[in-house]
CSV table of C-alpha atoms in Angstrom, one decimal:
chain,number,residue,atom,x,y,z
A,240,UNK,CA,6.1,40.7,26.7
A,241,UNK,CA,9.2,42.3,28.3
A,242,UNK,CA,10.3,45.5,26.8
A,243,UNK,CA,13.8,44.2,26.1
A,244,UNK,CA,12.5,40.9,24.6
A,245,UNK,CA,14.8,41.1,21.5
A,246,UNK,CA,17.9,41.7,23.6
A,247,UNK,CA,17.1,38.8,25.9
A,248,UNK,CA,16.1,36.4,23.1
A,249,UNK,CA,18.2,37.3,20.1
A,250,UNK,CA,20.1,34.0,20.0
A,251,UNK,CA,16.8,32.1,20.3
A,252,UNK,CA,15.1,34.2,17.6
A,253,UNK,CA,18.0,33.7,15.2
A,254,UNK,CA,17.3,29.9,15.2
A,255,UNK,CA,13.6,30.4,14.2
A,256,UNK,CA,13.1,29.4,10.6
A,257,UNK,CA,10.9,32.4,9.9
A,258,UNK,CA,13.7,34.8,11.1
A,259,UNK,CA,16.7,33.2,9.5
A,260,UNK,CA,19.1,35.9,8.1
A,261,UNK,CA,16.6,38.6,9.1
A,262,UNK,CA,17.8,41.9,10.5
A,263,UNK,CA,15.9,41.5,13.8
A,264,UNK,CA,16.3,45.2,14.7
A,265,UNK,CA,14.2,46.0,11.5
A,266,UNK,CA,11.3,44.0,12.9
A,267,UNK,CA,11.8,44.7,16.6
A,268,UNK,CA,8.7,46.9,17.0
A,269,UNK,CA,6.6,44.0,15.7
A,270,UNK,CA,8.3,41.4,17.9
A,271,UNK,CA,7.4,43.6,20.9
A,272,UNK,CA,3.8,43.2,19.8
A,273,UNK,CA,4.0,39.4,20.0
A,274,UNK,CA,2.9,37.4,23.0
A,275,UNK,CA,4.2,34.2,24.5
A,276,UNK,CA,1.7,31.3,25.1
A,277,UNK,CA,2.1,28.1,27.1
A,278,UNK,CA,0.0,25.1,26.5
A,279,UNK,CA,0.0,21.7,28.3
A,280,UNK,CA,0.7,18.3,26.7
A,281,UNK,CA,-2.4,16.9,24.8
A,282,UNK,CA,-3.9,20.4,24.5
A,283,UNK,CA,-5.3,21.2,21.0
A,284,UNK,CA,-3.7,24.3,19.5
A,285,UNK,CA,-5.4,24.3,16.0
A,286,UNK,CA,-8.6,22.6,14.9
A,287,UNK,CA,-10.5,22.4,11.6
A,288,UNK,CA,-13.6,23.5,13.5
A,289,UNK,CA,-12.0,26.9,14.5
A,290,UNK,CA,-10.8,29.8,12.4
A,291,UNK,CA,-7.2,30.7,12.9
A,292,UNK,CA,-5.7,34.2,12.9
A,293,UNK,CA,-2.2,33.6,14.2
A,294,UNK,CA,1.1,32.0,13.3
A,295,UNK,CA,2.6,30.1,16.2
A,296,UNK,CA,6.4,29.7,16.5
A,297,UNK,CA,7.5,26.8,18.6
A,298,UNK,CA,10.0,28.0,21.2
A,299,UNK,CA,10.2,24.8,23.2
A,300,UNK,CA,8.4,21.4,23.2
A,301,UNK,CA,6.9,19.3,20.3
A,302,UNK,CA,3.6,19.6,18.5
A,303,UNK,CA,1.9,16.9,16.5
A,304,UNK,CA,-0.3,17.1,13.4
A,305,UNK,CA,-3.3,14.8,13.0
A,306,UNK,CA,-5.3,14.7,9.8
A,307,UNK,CA,-9.1,14.3,9.9
A,308,UNK,CA,-9.3,13.1,13.5
A,309,UNK,CA,-7.4,13.2,16.7
A,310,UNK,CA,-7.8,9.4,16.8
A,311,UNK,CA,-5.6,9.1,13.7
A,312,UNK,CA,-1.9,8.6,14.1
A,313,UNK,CA,0.2,11.8,13.8
A,314,UNK,CA,1.0,12.8,10.3
A,315,UNK,CA,3.9,15.1,11.1
A,316,UNK,CA,5.5,16.8,14.1
A,317,UNK,CA,6.5,20.4,14.6
A,318,UNK,CA,9.8,21.0,16.5
A,319,UNK,CA,11.6,24.0,18.1
A,320,UNK,CA,12.1,26.8,15.6
A,321,UNK,CA,9.3,25.8,13.3
A,322,UNK,CA,6.0,27.4,12.9
A,323,UNK,CA,2.4,26.4,12.3
A,324,UNK,CA,-0.8,28.1,11.2
A,325,UNK,CA,0.8,29.9,8.3
A,326,UNK,CA,-1.4,28.2,5.6
A,327,UNK,CA,-4.7,29.2,7.2
A,328,UNK,CA,-3.3,32.8,7.6
A,329,UNK,CA,-2.6,32.9,3.8
A,330,UNK,CA,-5.9,31.4,2.5
A,331,UNK,CA,-8.1,32.6,5.4
A,332,UNK,CA,-9.6,29.1,5.7
A,333,UNK,CA,-10.0,26.9,8.8
A,334,UNK,CA,-6.9,24.8,9.5
A,335,UNK,CA,-6.8,21.6,7.5
A,336,UNK,CA,-5.6,19.4,10.4
A,337,UNK,CA,-5.5,19.2,14.2
A,338,UNK,CA,-2.3,20.5,15.9
A,339,UNK,CA,-1.9,19.1,19.4
A,340,UNK,CA,0.9,19.5,22.0
A,341,UNK,CA,2.8,16.3,22.4
A,342,UNK,CA,4.7,17.8,25.4
A,343,UNK,CA,4.3,21.0,27.4
A,344,UNK,CA,4.9,23.7,24.8
A,345,UNK,CA,6.0,27.3,24.7
A,346,UNK,CA,5.0,29.4,21.7
A,347,UNK,CA,5.6,32.9,20.3
A,348,UNK,CA,2.3,34.1,18.8
A,349,UNK,CA,2.2,36.4,15.8
A,350,UNK,CA,-1.1,37.9,14.8
A,351,UNK,CA,-2.2,38.1,11.1
A,352,UNK,CA,-1.6,41.9,11.1
A,353,UNK,CA,1.9,41.4,12.6
A,354,UNK,CA,3.1,38.8,10.1
A,355,UNK,CA,2.0,40.9,7.2
A,356,UNK,CA,3.7,44.0,8.6
A,357,UNK,CA,6.9,42.0,9.0
A,358,UNK,CA,6.6,40.8,5.4
A,359,UNK,CA,6.3,44.4,4.2
A,360,UNK,CA,9.3,45.5,6.2
A,361,UNK,CA,11.7,42.6,5.6
A,362,UNK,CA,12.4,40.9,2.3
A,363,UNK,CA,14.0,37.9,4.2
A,364,UNK,CA,10.8,37.4,6.3
A,365,UNK,CA,8.9,37.1,3.1
A,366,UNK,CA,11.4,34.8,1.5
A,367,UNK,CA,11.5,32.6,4.6
A,368,UNK,CA,7.7,32.4,4.7
A,369,UNK,CA,7.6,31.4,1.1
A,370,UNK,CA,10.2,28.7,1.9
A,371,UNK,CA,8.1,27.4,4.8
A,372,UNK,CA,5.0,27.3,2.6
A,373,UNK,CA,6.9,25.5,-0.2
A,374,UNK,CA,8.3,22.9,2.3
A,375,UNK,CA,4.8,22.4,3.7
A,376,UNK,CA,3.4,21.9,0.1
A,377,UNK,CA,6.2,19.4,-0.7
A,378,UNK,CA,5.4,17.5,2.4
A,379,UNK,CA,1.7,17.4,1.4
A,380,UNK,CA,2.7,16.0,-2.0
A,381,UNK,CA,5.0,13.5,-0.4
A,382,UNK,CA,2.1,12.3,1.9
A,383,UNK,CA,-0.2,12.0,-1.2
A,384,UNK,CA,2.5,10.1,-3.1
A,385,UNK,CA,3.1,7.8,-0.2
A,386,UNK,CA,-0.7,7.2,0.1
A,387,UNK,CA,-0.9,6.4,-3.6
A,388,UNK,CA,2.1,4.0,-3.3
A,389,UNK,CA,0.5,2.4,-0.3
A,390,UNK,CA,-2.8,1.9,-2.2
A,391,UNK,CA,-0.9,0.3,-5.0
A,392,UNK,CA,0.8,-2.1,-2.6
A,393,UNK,CA,-2.4,-2.9,-0.9
A,394,UNK,CA,-4.0,-3.6,-4.3
A,395,UNK,CA,-1.1,-5.8,-5.2
A,396,UNK,CA,-1.2,-7.8,-2.0
A,397,UNK,CA,-5.0,-8.2,-2.4
A,398,UNK,CA,-4.6,-10.1,-5.7
A,399,UNK,CA,-1.2,-11.8,-5.4
A,400,UNK,CA,-0.4,-14.9,-3.4
A,401,UNK,CA,2.2,-14.1,-0.8
A,402,UNK,CA,4.0,-17.4,-0.9
A,403,UNK,CA,4.3,-18.1,-4.6
A,404,UNK,CA,4.1,-14.6,-6.1
A,405,UNK,CA,1.4,-15.6,-8.6
A,406,UNK,CA,-2.2,-14.4,-8.6
A,407,UNK,CA,-4.6,-15.6,-5.9
A,408,UNK,CA,-8.1,-16.9,-6.0
A,409,UNK,CA,-9.6,-13.4,-5.5
A,410,UNK,CA,-8.0,-12.2,-8.6
A,411,UNK,CA,-9.1,-15.3,-10.6
A,412,UNK,CA,-12.7,-14.9,-9.4
A,413,UNK,CA,-12.8,-11.3,-10.4
A,414,UNK,CA,-11.2,-11.9,-13.8
A,415,UNK,CA,-12.6,-15.2,-15.1
A,416,UNK,CA,-16.0,-13.7,-16.2
A,417,UNK,CA,-14.2,-11.2,-18.5
A,418,UNK,CA,-12.1,-14.1,-19.9
A,419,UNK,CA,-15.3,-16.1,-20.6
A,420,UNK,CA,-16.9,-13.0,-22.3
A,421,UNK,CA,-13.8,-12.5,-24.4
A,422,UNK,CA,-13.8,-16.1,-25.4
A,423,UNK,CA,-17.4,-15.9,-26.6
A,424,UNK,CA,-16.9,-12.6,-28.5
A,425,UNK,CA,-13.8,-13.9,-30.2
A,426,UNK,CA,-15.3,-17.3,-30.8
A,427,UNK,CA,-12.2,-19.0,-29.4
A,428,UNK,CA,-12.2,-22.1,-27.2
A,429,UNK,CA,-11.4,-21.7,-23.5
A,430,UNK,CA,-10.4,-24.5,-21.2
A,431,UNK,CA,-10.3,-24.5,-17.4
A,432,UNK,CA,-7.9,-26.6,-15.4
A,433,UNK,CA,-7.9,-27.5,-11.6
A,434,UNK,CA,-4.6,-28.9,-10.4
A,435,UNK,CA,-4.1,-30.6,-7.0
A,436,UNK,CA,-0.8,-31.8,-5.5
A,437,UNK,CA,-1.2,-35.4,-4.5
A,438,UNK,CA,-1.4,-36.4,-0.8
A,439,UNK,CA,-0.1,-33.0,0.2
A,440,UNK,CA,-1.5,-33.1,3.7
A,441,UNK,CA,0.4,-36.4,4.4
A,442,UNK,CA,3.5,-34.8,2.8
A,443,UNK,CA,3.2,-31.8,5.3
A,444,UNK,CA,2.8,-34.2,8.2
A,445,UNK,CA,5.9,-36.2,7.2
A,446,UNK,CA,8.3,-33.4,6.1
A,447,UNK,CA,6.9,-30.2,7.7
A,448,UNK,CA,5.2,-27.1,6.4
A,449,UNK,CA,8.4,-25.4,5.3
A,450,UNK,CA,9.1,-28.3,3.0
A,451,UNK,CA,5.5,-28.2,1.8
A,452,UNK,CA,6.0,-24.5,1.0
A,453,UNK,CA,9.0,-25.3,-1.1
A,454,UNK,CA,7.0,-27.9,-3.1
A,455,UNK,CA,4.1,-25.4,-3.7
A,456,UNK,CA,6.6,-22.8,-4.9
A,457,UNK,CA,8.3,-25.3,-7.2
A,458,UNK,CA,5.0,-26.3,-8.8
A,459,UNK,CA,3.9,-22.7,-9.1
A,460,UNK,CA,7.2,-21.9,-11.0
A,461,UNK,CA,6.7,-24.8,-13.5
A,462,UNK,CA,3.1,-23.6,-14.1
A,463,UNK,CA,4.1,-20.0,-14.5
A,464,UNK,CA,7.0,-20.8,-16.9
A,465,UNK,CA,4.7,-22.8,-19.1
A,466,UNK,CA,1.9,-20.4,-19.4
A,467,UNK,CA,1.3,-18.3,-22.6
A,468,UNK,CA,0.7,-14.6,-22.5
A,469,UNK,CA,-3.1,-14.8,-22.6
A,470,UNK,CA,-3.4,-17.7,-20.2
A,471,UNK,CA,-4.5,-17.2,-16.5
A,472,UNK,CA,-2.9,-18.8,-13.5
A,473,UNK,CA,-3.7,-18.5,-9.9
A,474,UNK,CA,-3.1,-20.4,-6.6
A,475,UNK,CA,-6.6,-21.4,-5.8
A,476,UNK,CA,-5.8,-22.2,-2.2
A,477,UNK,CA,-3.7,-24.7,-0.2
A,478,UNK,CA,-2.1,-27.1,-2.7
A,479,UNK,CA,-4.6,-26.3,-5.6
A,480,UNK,CA,-3.9,-24.2,-8.7
A,481,UNK,CA,-6.3,-23.1,-11.3
A,482,UNK,CA,-5.5,-22.3,-15.0
A,483,UNK,CA,-7.5,-20.8,-17.8
A,484,UNK,CA,-6.1,-21.8,-21.2
A,485,UNK,CA,-7.0,-19.3,-23.9
A,486,UNK,CA,-7.8,-20.3,-27.5
A,487,UNK,CA,-7.3,-23.9,-26.5
A,488,UNK,CA,-9.4,-27.0,-27.4
A,489,UNK,CA,-9.8,-29.8,-24.9
A,490,UNK,CA,-7.3,-32.1,-26.7
A,491,UNK,CA,-4.7,-29.3,-26.7
A,492,UNK,CA,-5.3,-28.6,-23.1
A,493,UNK,CA,-4.9,-32.2,-22.2
A,494,UNK,CA,-1.5,-32.2,-24.0
A,495,UNK,CA,-0.4,-29.0,-22.3
A,496,UNK,CA,-1.2,-30.2,-18.8
A,497,UNK,CA,0.3,-33.6,-19.4
A,498,UNK,CA,3.6,-32.0,-20.4
A,499,UNK,CA,3.4,-29.8,-17.3
A,500,UNK,CA,2.7,-32.9,-15.2
A,501,UNK,CA,5.7,-34.6,-16.6
A,502,UNK,CA,7.9,-31.6,-15.8
A,503,UNK,CA,6.6,-31.4,-12.2
A,504,UNK,CA,7.3,-35.2,-11.8
A,505,UNK,CA,10.9,-34.6,-12.7
A,506,UNK,CA,11.5,-31.8,-10.3
A,507,UNK,CA,14.3,-32.1,-7.7
A,508,UNK,CA,13.2,-30.2,-4.6
A,509,UNK,CA,15.4,-29.9,-1.6
A,510,UNK,CA,14.8,-29.0,2.0
A,511,UNK,CA,17.8,-28.5,4.2
A,512,UNK,CA,20.0,-30.5,1.7
A,513,UNK,CA,17.4,-33.3,1.8
A,514,UNK,CA,15.9,-34.4,-1.5
A,515,UNK,CA,12.2,-34.5,-1.2
A,516,UNK,CA,10.0,-37.2,-2.7
A,517,UNK,CA,8.7,-37.0,-6.3
A,518,UNK,CA,5.8,-34.6,-6.8
A,519,UNK,CA,2.7,-35.9,-8.5
A,520,UNK,CA,-0.3,-33.9,-9.5
A,521,UNK,CA,-3.9,-34.7,-10.4
A,522,UNK,CA,-5.8,-32.4,-12.8
A,523,UNK,CA,-9.3,-31.9,-14.1
A,524,UNK,CA,-10.0,-30.1,-17.3
A,525,UNK,CA,-13.2,-28.9,-19.0
A,526,UNK,CA,-14.0,-26.8,-22.1
A,527,UNK,CA,-16.3,-23.7,-21.9
A,528,UNK,CA,-19.8,-24.5,-23.3
A,529,UNK,CA,-22.4,-22.2,-24.7
A,530,UNK,CA,-24.7,-22.4,-21.7
A,531,UNK,CA,-21.9,-22.0,-19.1
A,532,UNK,CA,-21.7,-19.4,-16.4
A,533,UNK,CA,-18.5,-18.9,-14.5
A,534,UNK,CA,-20.0,-21.0,-11.7
A,535,UNK,CA,-21.1,-23.9,-13.9
A,536,UNK,CA,-17.8,-23.8,-15.8
A,537,UNK,CA,-15.9,-24.2,-12.5
A,538,UNK,CA,-18.2,-26.8,-11.2
A,539,UNK,CA,-17.7,-29.1,-14.2
A,540,UNK,CA,-13.9,-28.7,-13.9
A,541,UNK,CA,-14.1,-29.5,-10.2
A,542,UNK,CA,-16.1,-32.6,-11.0
A,543,UNK,CA,-13.4,-33.6,-13.5
A,544,UNK,CA,-10.7,-33.2,-10.8
A,545,UNK,CA,-12.9,-35.2,-8.3
A,546,UNK,CA,-13.2,-38.0,-10.9
A,547,UNK,CA,-9.4,-38.0,-11.4
A,548,UNK,CA,-8.9,-38.4,-7.7
A,549,UNK,CA,-11.3,-41.3,-7.6
A,550,UNK,CA,-9.2,-43.0,-10.2
A,551,UNK,CA,-6.3,-43.1,-7.8
A,552,UNK,CA,-4.8,-39.6,-8.5
A,553,UNK,CA,-1.6,-39.0,-10.4
A,554,UNK,CA,-3.7,-38.6,-13.6
A,555,UNK,CA,-5.7,-36.1,-15.7
A,556,UNK,CA,-9.4,-36.2,-16.5
A,557,UNK,CA,-10.8,-34.1,-19.3
A,558,UNK,CA,-14.6,-33.7,-19.7
């Protein structure tokens, strides 16, 4: 370290976050005790496997922070004027992340003894260090919050159909057993309905998949707008929908689905200003029986749908 380090680097030191508004002459003796360190791009500066006893101030270049593994994408970057290593100095623990040089880097190295001596001498050094730690803490909270939000989004996408916005088959499969149990405990009837859009493959072949998507969304909207609070609705896959009607006997379920069928049949769906053909649906309905499992309940409903298709479609079969 040159003897006149402060005189040569005063402008540079004034841009360092730790030394903002600090009377540099008051800590000159401690600055003279610091050393400069150069590391090459991709070199590891800090690691959770090694104890750290220094604060590193970045004089030039860029550092990256990787959480858990060097193979993970960088969580943060450290730029000129910022410092790293202060948390492990405070708590005397190993660094919580890997810090790696993104480019060739020049650092000013402050030992643990030096930083505490500066804090004792300069109120502003102490204030700046507290600010840096607070900023680091806020960033950590932000990362956690972003992670929680991402988890919520992933959970949402895992159970919601991307095209229609209603629930998907995975959600229905995970929920129907609870619905069956609740029906038995409350001694209320439960009906299951499978709905299929008639000749949908031929429709796609004739009008294209975008037109088919419009039809699926239109049918989903009618179903959603005619469900009650305790009913369950999901896109079962392709052009099939599944509905669980709570506290509903078979004759009531037949009436509900017939009304929905009529509404769908009167839909006007357009694709590029072209009116698409009338939409017809076929449905199978069954009522929960005492011996039913979720699998047997679904199988009987699927058989009802199959029977309706064999009758020529555009109809409803209740068993």
